[in-house]
XYZ file of C-alpha atoms in Angstrom:
54
model
C 42.476 132.181 -48.014
C 43.070 134.217 -51.144
C 46.432 135.912 -51.709
C 47.038 138.605 -54.296
C 50.605 138.168 -55.566
C 52.842 141.157 -56.159
C 56.131 139.368 -56.858
C 57.431 135.810 -57.005
C 60.736 134.177 -57.728
C 61.602 131.047 -59.648
C 64.826 129.315 -58.631
C 66.769 126.379 -60.027
C 64.919 123.858 -57.859
C 61.632 125.136 -59.343
C 63.019 124.548 -62.843
C 64.122 121.067 -61.786
C 60.569 120.301 -60.659
C 59.130 121.640 -63.944
C 61.478 119.382 -65.906
C 60.968 116.471 -63.467
C 64.744 116.114 -63.044
C 64.302 114.335 -59.693
C 61.504 112.057 -60.895
C 59.063 113.192 -58.186
C 57.044 115.923 -59.914
C 53.287 115.704 -60.226
C 51.344 117.917 -62.578
C 49.730 120.401 -62.620
C 52.595 122.080 -60.780
C 52.864 125.568 -59.303
C 56.574 126.266 -59.565
C 57.422 129.054 -57.174
C 57.925 129.268 -53.457
C 59.355 132.742 -52.893
C 56.266 134.948 -52.843
C 55.386 138.491 -51.786
C 51.726 139.387 -51.647
C 48.842 140.206 -49.365
C 45.848 138.360 -48.018
C 42.710 139.688 -49.717
C 40.138 137.174 -48.432
C 39.845 134.685 -45.585
C 37.647 131.625 -45.573
C 36.031 130.179 -42.484
C 38.823 127.660 -41.814
C 41.529 130.389 -42.011
C 39.922 132.822 -39.554
C 41.640 131.366 -36.475
C 45.128 130.968 -37.966
C 46.541 134.385 -37.020
C 46.018 135.799 -40.515
C 44.469 139.145 -41.329
C 43.497 141.025 -44.457
C 46.139 143.242 -45.978
């Protein structure tokens, strides 16, 4: 699945992961979890997951 992001938010827990404050971070790290976007492509394994383009 490919998602085109419109907006995303970074919160304090994301910053904690970037700085490895909890000692559990692994890098590379994608530090965001609040995302707004749309599905622009579906791979074969995502076709039966209830997802659709747009």
